[in-house]
Short mmCIF file of C-alpha atoms in Angstrom, two decimals:
data_model
loop_
_atom_site.label_atom_id
_atom_site.label_comp_id
_atom_site.label_asym_id
_atom_site.label_seq_id
_atom_site.Cartn_x
_atom_site.Cartn_y
_atom_site.Cartn_z
CA MET A 1 52.88 -7.40 -58.56
CA THR A 2 52.25 -4.63 -56.03
CA ILE A 3 54.96 -1.98 -55.66
CA VAL A 4 56.06 -1.38 -52.07
CA ASP A 5 55.81 2.29 -51.03
CA VAL A 6 59.01 3.25 -49.17
CA ARG A 7 59.56 6.64 -47.50
CA ILE A 8 62.80 7.83 -45.93
CA LEU A 9 62.86 10.20 -42.96
CA VAL A 10 66.10 12.24 -42.47
CA GLU A 11 67.15 15.00 -40.06
CA GLY A 12 67.83 17.86 -42.50
CA ALA A 13 68.15 19.07 -46.09
CA SER A 14 71.81 18.03 -46.39
CA ASP A 15 70.84 14.45 -45.59
CA VAL A 16 68.33 14.56 -48.44
CA GLU A 17 71.19 15.25 -50.88
CA VAL A 18 73.25 12.39 -49.48
CA VAL A 19 70.40 9.85 -49.68
CA SER A 20 69.35 11.03 -53.14
CA LYS A 21 72.92 10.58 -54.40
CA ALA A 22 73.04 7.07 -52.99
CA LEU A 23 69.74 6.12 -54.61
CA GLN A 24 71.04 6.97 -58.07
CA GLY A 25 73.05 3.78 -58.20
CA LEU A 26 70.23 1.47 -57.06
CA ALA A 27 67.68 -0.28 -59.27
CA LEU A 28 65.13 -0.67 -56.46
CA GLY A 29 62.18 -1.29 -58.77
CA SER A 30 63.71 -4.29 -60.58
CA GLU A 31 65.72 -5.70 -57.65
CA TYR A 32 63.41 -5.14 -54.69
CA ASN A 33 60.10 -4.19 -56.29
CA VAL A 34 60.01 -0.99 -54.21
CA THR A 35 59.78 2.70 -54.95
CA ILE A 36 61.06 5.60 -52.85
CA SER A 37 58.03 7.91 -52.93
CA SER A 38 59.51 10.66 -50.72
CA ILE A 39 62.46 11.73 -48.59
CA ILE A 40 61.26 13.80 -45.61
CA PRO A 41 63.69 16.17 -43.83
CA THR A 42 62.26 16.90 -40.36
CA THR A 43 62.69 16.30 -36.66
CA ASN A 44 59.16 17.42 -35.84
CA ILE A 45 56.98 14.53 -34.72
CA GLU A 46 53.71 15.94 -36.08
CA ILE A 47 55.19 16.73 -39.50
CA ALA A 48 56.73 13.27 -39.59
CA LYS A 49 53.37 11.65 -38.75
CA SER A 50 51.61 13.52 -41.53
CA ALA A 51 54.30 12.71 -44.12
CA ALA A 52 54.77 9.04 -43.20
CA ALA A 53 51.14 8.00 -42.67
CA GLY A 54 50.12 5.08 -44.91
CA ALA A 55 53.62 4.06 -46.05
CA ASP A 56 54.38 0.35 -46.52
CA LEU A 57 57.92 0.83 -45.23
CA LEU A 58 59.39 3.82 -43.38
CA ILE A 59 63.21 4.10 -43.12
CA ILE A 60 64.41 6.43 -40.37
CA ALA A 61 67.88 7.61 -41.53
CA THR A 62 69.67 9.56 -38.77
CA ASP A 63 73.26 10.13 -37.79
CA ALA A 64 75.08 7.41 -35.90
CA ASP A 65 75.73 9.68 -32.91
CA ARG A 66 73.72 9.83 -29.70
CA VAL A 67 71.44 12.61 -30.88
CA GLY A 68 70.61 10.63 -34.02
CA ARG A 69 69.92 7.48 -32.02
CA ASP A 70 67.61 9.33 -29.59
CA LEU A 71 65.71 10.92 -32.48
CA ALA A 72 65.38 7.59 -34.25
CA GLU A 73 64.03 5.89 -31.11
CA ARG A 74 61.47 8.65 -30.53
CA LEU A 75 60.29 8.58 -34.16
CA PHE A 76 60.17 4.77 -34.08
CA SER A 77 57.86 4.71 -31.04
CA GLU A 78 55.58 7.44 -32.42
CA LEU A 79 55.30 6.23 -36.01
CA GLY A 80 55.33 2.45 -35.55
CA GLU A 81 51.54 2.07 -35.67
CA MET A 82 51.01 4.45 -38.60
CA VAL A 83 52.96 2.50 -41.24
CA GLY A 84 53.34 -1.10 -42.30
CA HIS A 85 56.93 -1.45 -41.05
CA VAL A 86 59.65 0.82 -39.63
CA GLU A 87 63.36 0.21 -40.20
CA ARG A 88 66.39 2.04 -38.74
CA MET A 89 69.27 3.24 -40.98
CA LYS A 90 72.46 4.92 -39.81
CA LEU A 91 74.05 7.71 -41.84
CA PRO A 92 77.81 8.39 -41.64
CA LEU A 93 78.77 11.39 -39.58
CA GLY A 94 79.15 14.64 -41.51
CA HIS A 95 76.75 16.36 -43.83
CA ASP A 96 79.10 17.49 -46.54
CA LEU A 97 78.34 15.55 -49.68
CA GLU A 98 81.92 15.80 -50.87
CA HIS A 99 83.24 14.09 -47.76
CA VAL A 100 80.51 11.44 -47.31
CA ASP A 101 81.09 7.96 -48.64
CA VAL A 102 78.02 7.63 -50.90
CA GLU A 103 78.78 3.97 -51.53
CA LEU A 104 78.60 3.34 -47.78
CA VAL A 105 75.21 5.10 -47.65
CA ARG A 106 74.05 3.03 -50.64
CA LYS A 107 75.14 -0.18 -48.91
CA GLU A 108 73.42 0.82 -45.67
CA LEU A 109 70.23 1.58 -47.59
CA LYS A 110 70.27 -1.82 -49.29
CA ASN A 111 70.89 -3.51 -45.92
CA ALA A 112 67.88 -1.67 -44.45
CA LEU A 113 65.70 -2.96 -47.29
CA ILE A 114 67.01 -6.50 -46.82
CA ARG A 115 66.43 -6.41 -43.06
CA ALA A 116 62.87 -5.18 -43.63
CA GLY A 117 62.27 -8.06 -46.06
CA LEU A 118 63.69 -10.66 -43.68
CA LYS A 119 61.60 -9.37 -40.80
CA SER A 120 58.57 -9.58 -43.04
CA LEU A 121 59.39 -13.26 -43.70
CA GLN A 122 59.46 -13.87 -39.95
CA ILE A 123 55.89 -12.72 -39.60
CA LEU A 124 54.79 -14.59 -42.75
CA PRO A 125 53.38 -17.63 -40.83
CA GLU A 126 51.39 -15.28 -38.62
CA TYR A 127 50.25 -13.44 -41.73
CA MET A 128 49.09 -16.70 -43.37
CA ALA A 129 47.20 -17.69 -40.21
CA LEU A 130 45.51 -14.32 -40.15
CA ARG A 131 44.76 -14.65 -43.86
CA ASN A 132 43.11 -18.03 -43.29
CA GLN A 133 41.09 -16.56 -40.44
CA LEU A 134 40.07 -13.71 -42.72
CA LEU A 135 38.95 -16.14 -45.43
CA ASP A 136 37.00 -18.15 -42.87
CA LEU A 137 35.36 -15.02 -41.53
CA LYS A 138 34.56 -13.92 -45.06
CA GLY A 139 32.86 -17.25 -45.75
CA ARG A 140 30.84 -16.95 -42.56
CA TYR A 141 30.02 -13.36 -43.41
CA ASP A 142 28.77 -14.35 -46.88
CA GLY A 143 26.62 -17.06 -45.29
CA LEU A 144 25.20 -14.57 -42.81
CA VAL A 145 24.47 -12.15 -45.66
CA GLU A 146 22.47 -14.83 -47.48
CA GLU A 147 20.64 -15.77 -44.27
CA TYR A 148 19.94 -12.09 -43.64
CA LYS A 149 18.46 -11.70 -47.13
CA LYS A 150 16.23 -14.73 -46.54
CA LEU A 151 15.12 -13.51 -43.13
CA ARG A 152 14.57 -10.04 -44.55
CA GLY A 153 12.30 -11.47 -47.22
CA GLU A 154 10.33 -13.43 -44.61
CA TYR A 155 10.13 -10.32 -42.42
CA ASP A 156 8.80 -8.22 -45.30
CA ALA A 157 6.22 -10.91 -46.11
CA LEU A 158 5.12 -11.08 -42.47
CA LEU A 159 4.99 -7.30 -42.32
CA ARG A 160 2.70 -7.19 -45.36
CA ALA A 161 0.52 -9.93 -43.87
CA HIS A 162 0.39 -7.99 -40.60
CA GLU A 163 -0.74 -4.86 -42.41
CA GLU A 164 -3.44 -6.80 -44.24
CA LEU A 165 -4.65 -8.38 -41.00
CA LYS A 166 -4.56 -4.99 -39.33
CA GLU A 167 -6.72 -3.49 -42.06
CA GLU A 168 -9.11 -6.43 -41.88
CA ASN A 169 -9.26 -6.12 -38.10
CA GLU A 170 -10.07 -2.41 -38.37
CA LYS A 171 -12.79 -3.19 -40.87
CA LEU A 172 -14.29 -5.90 -38.65
CA LYS A 173 -14.02 -3.58 -35.68
CA GLU A 174 -15.99 -0.91 -37.53
CA GLU A 175 -18.61 -3.46 -38.58
CA ASN A 176 -18.82 -4.79 -35.02
CA GLU A 177 -19.25 -1.28 -33.63
CA GLY A 178 -21.95 -0.56 -36.19
CA LEU A 179 -23.72 -3.81 -35.37
CA LYS A 180 -23.44 -3.12 -31.67
CA ALA A 181 -24.87 0.37 -32.12
CA LEU A 182 -27.66 -1.03 -34.27
CA LEU A 183 -28.51 -3.62 -31.67
CA GLU A 184 -28.44 -1.10 -28.84
CA ASN A 185 -30.63 1.41 -30.66
CA SER A 186 -33.12 -1.08 -32.08
CA LYS A 187 -36.35 -2.12 -30.40
CA ASN A 188 -36.73 -5.42 -32.25
CA VAL A 189 -33.75 -7.08 -30.62
CA TYR A 190 -34.03 -10.45 -28.93
CA THR A 191 -31.48 -12.56 -27.16
CA ILE A 192 -30.92 -15.88 -28.87
CA GLU A 193 -31.42 -17.80 -25.64
CA GLU A 194 -34.72 -16.09 -24.73
CA ALA A 195 -36.10 -16.40 -28.26
CA TRP A 196 -35.18 -20.08 -28.45
CA LYS A 197 -36.41 -20.99 -24.97
CA SER A 198 -39.72 -19.29 -25.70
CA LEU A 199 -40.28 -21.82 -28.49
CA PHE A 200 -38.36 -24.88 -27.32
CA PRO A 201 -37.79 -24.65 -23.55
CA ALA A 202 -36.49 -28.22 -23.25
CA GLU A 203 -34.03 -28.07 -26.15
CA PRO A 204 -30.42 -26.83 -25.91
CA VAL A 205 -29.74 -23.45 -27.52
CA PRO A 206 -27.98 -23.86 -30.89
CA ASP A 207 -24.67 -22.23 -31.69
CA GLU A 208 -24.82 -18.62 -32.90
CA GLY A 209 -22.76 -19.48 -35.97
CA TYR A 210 -25.22 -22.21 -36.91
CA ILE A 211 -28.10 -19.72 -36.81
CA GLY A 212 -26.02 -17.24 -38.83
CA ARG A 213 -25.44 -19.83 -41.57
CA ALA A 214 -29.14 -20.56 -41.61
CA VAL A 215 -29.83 -16.86 -42.20
CA GLU A 216 -27.49 -16.88 -45.21
CA ARG A 217 -28.88 -20.08 -46.73
CA LEU A 218 -32.48 -19.00 -46.26
CA GLY A 219 -31.78 -15.68 -47.98
CA LEU A 220 -32.64 -13.64 -44.90
CA ALA A 221 -29.46 -11.52 -44.92
CA GLY A 222 -30.45 -7.92 -44.39
CA LYS A 223 -33.77 -8.90 -42.82
CA VAL A 224 -32.33 -10.82 -39.90
CA ILE A 225 -29.01 -10.02 -38.18
CA VAL A 226 -27.34 -12.47 -35.79
CA GLY A 227 -24.40 -11.53 -33.59
CA GLN A 228 -23.16 -10.85 -30.08
CA GLY A 229 -25.77 -13.27 -28.70
CA TYR A 230 -28.69 -11.34 -30.20
CA ILE A 231 -31.11 -11.62 -33.10
CA PHE A 232 -32.41 -8.50 -34.80
CA ALA A 233 -35.43 -8.57 -37.09
CA GLU A 234 -38.18 -6.21 -38.05
CA ASP A 235 -40.81 -8.82 -37.18
CA LYS A 236 -40.79 -11.23 -34.24
CA ALA A 237 -42.64 -13.76 -36.40
CA LEU A 238 -39.66 -13.85 -38.73
CA VAL A 239 -37.41 -14.75 -35.79
CA ASP A 240 -39.78 -17.52 -34.74
CA GLU A 241 -39.91 -18.96 -38.27
CA LEU A 242 -36.13 -18.88 -38.47
CA LEU A 243 -35.69 -20.70 -35.16
CA LYS A 244 -38.33 -23.28 -36.09
CA THR A 245 -36.48 -23.97 -39.32
CA VAL A 246 -33.22 -24.34 -37.37
CA TYR A 247 -34.92 -26.71 -34.95
CA LEU A 248 -36.37 -28.79 -37.80
CA SER A 249 -32.98 -29.01 -39.53
CA ARG A 250 -31.38 -30.21 -36.32
CA VAL A 251 -34.03 -32.85 -35.80
CA ILE A 252 -33.61 -34.10 -39.38
CA LYS A 253 -29.86 -34.13 -39.03
CA GLU A 254 -29.84 -35.93 -35.69
CA GLU A 255 -32.82 -38.38 -36.34
CA PRO A 256 -33.08 -39.35 -40.01
CA LEU A 257 -36.53 -40.54 -41.18
CA LYS A 258 -37.12 -44.33 -41.23
CA PRO A 259 -38.09 -45.87 -44.61
CA PRO A 260 -41.82 -46.87 -44.83
CA ARG A 261 -42.73 -50.53 -44.31
CA PRO A 262 -43.96 -52.38 -47.42
CA PRO A 263 -47.75 -53.17 -47.41
CA THR A 264 -48.83 -56.77 -46.69
CA GLU A 265 -51.06 -58.63 -49.21
CA GLU A 266 -54.48 -59.76 -48.01
CA PRO A 267 -56.52 -62.56 -49.73
CA GLN A 268 -59.37 -61.29 -51.88
CA ASN A 269 -61.81 -64.10 -50.99
CA PRO A 270 -60.83 -65.54 -47.68
CA GLU A 271 -62.12 -69.10 -47.12
CA PRO A 272 -63.87 -69.70 -43.86
CA GLU A 273 -61.95 -71.89 -41.55
CA ALA A 274 -63.27 -75.21 -40.37
CA GLY A 275 -65.93 -74.89 -37.80
CA GLU A 276 -66.98 -71.55 -39.12
CA GLY A 277 -70.26 -71.01 -41.01
CA PRO A 278 -73.42 -68.97 -40.99
CA ASP A 279 -74.69 -67.97 -37.68
CA ILE A 280 -77.31 -70.45 -36.35
CA VAL A 281 -80.05 -69.06 -34.24
CA GLU A 282 -81.11 -71.41 -31.52
CA ASN A 283 -84.89 -71.77 -30.77
CA PRO A 284 -86.05 -69.64 -33.62
CA GLU A 285 -89.54 -68.35 -33.45
CA VAL A 286 -91.54 -69.43 -36.55
CA ARG A 287 -94.51 -67.45 -37.31
CA PRO A 288 -97.58 -68.97 -39.28
CA GLU A 289 -97.41 -66.28 -41.92
CA ASP A 290 -93.78 -67.10 -42.63
CA ILE A 291 -94.71 -70.72 -43.38
CA GLU A 292 -97.45 -69.66 -45.71
CA GLU A 293 -95.04 -67.51 -47.68
CA LEU A 294 -92.56 -70.31 -48.35
CA PRO A 295 -94.60 -72.03 -51.16
CA LYS A 296 -94.96 -68.74 -52.90
CA GLY A 297 -91.25 -68.23 -52.91
CA LEU A 298 -90.69 -71.68 -54.35
#
């Protein structure tokens, strides 16, 4: 159990002797779970602030006369926010230890502790409400911490991805600048549209990416460069061959070849149809020598 830190503020050194004498007959630790950490003799506000700061309970013990009451009220208003709780205690008039009723001081001290405890009970419901609010806020805080960690992880991942994309963009930018410079400084540069229309004026110009893939698949990388609407090659004939191949692939893709028709069988020895026969020559001319030759043939 936590020990309550109690400090007592008195007007002078003689009051310290009186209060100390009264404390000798009190078992504050076992009865009230408190400890008197210091007795401060001063009427100076700044010294009192420094000595009382952080106390759980501050008891202002001044004389019961008007001067003591005024001092107690001033200290109460100045020190109220610096300690957990402030309680007023009246000391009997007179500062001579031999003539002061120590038992009366002891009783007044116990009453001050009891009043402080009862006032603390009055604010207990408010304390419990604040405690519940604190626990609720702590739960929300823990949830926000977990959400923050998750978002932080996602942010770091996005940051790394951004850096990678940035590096890749810089690399592509350098390659694009190099390609652009190469195209601008080269003589063998042809626009895709002009090169295509020169071969196939009635056909639509194919997509640049399609031509680029054809370059890769035909193994022409390094010999032919396609980009920014241009084609670069050391030989115009190579460009023409490339575009013809692209055209042929498009034709095959769009109009697949039809399967060949099976051959029809024809009769080996066709029979003549009725009515057909050897040609007959009307009014043939028979020569005498032909007739003479017939017996020889027979």
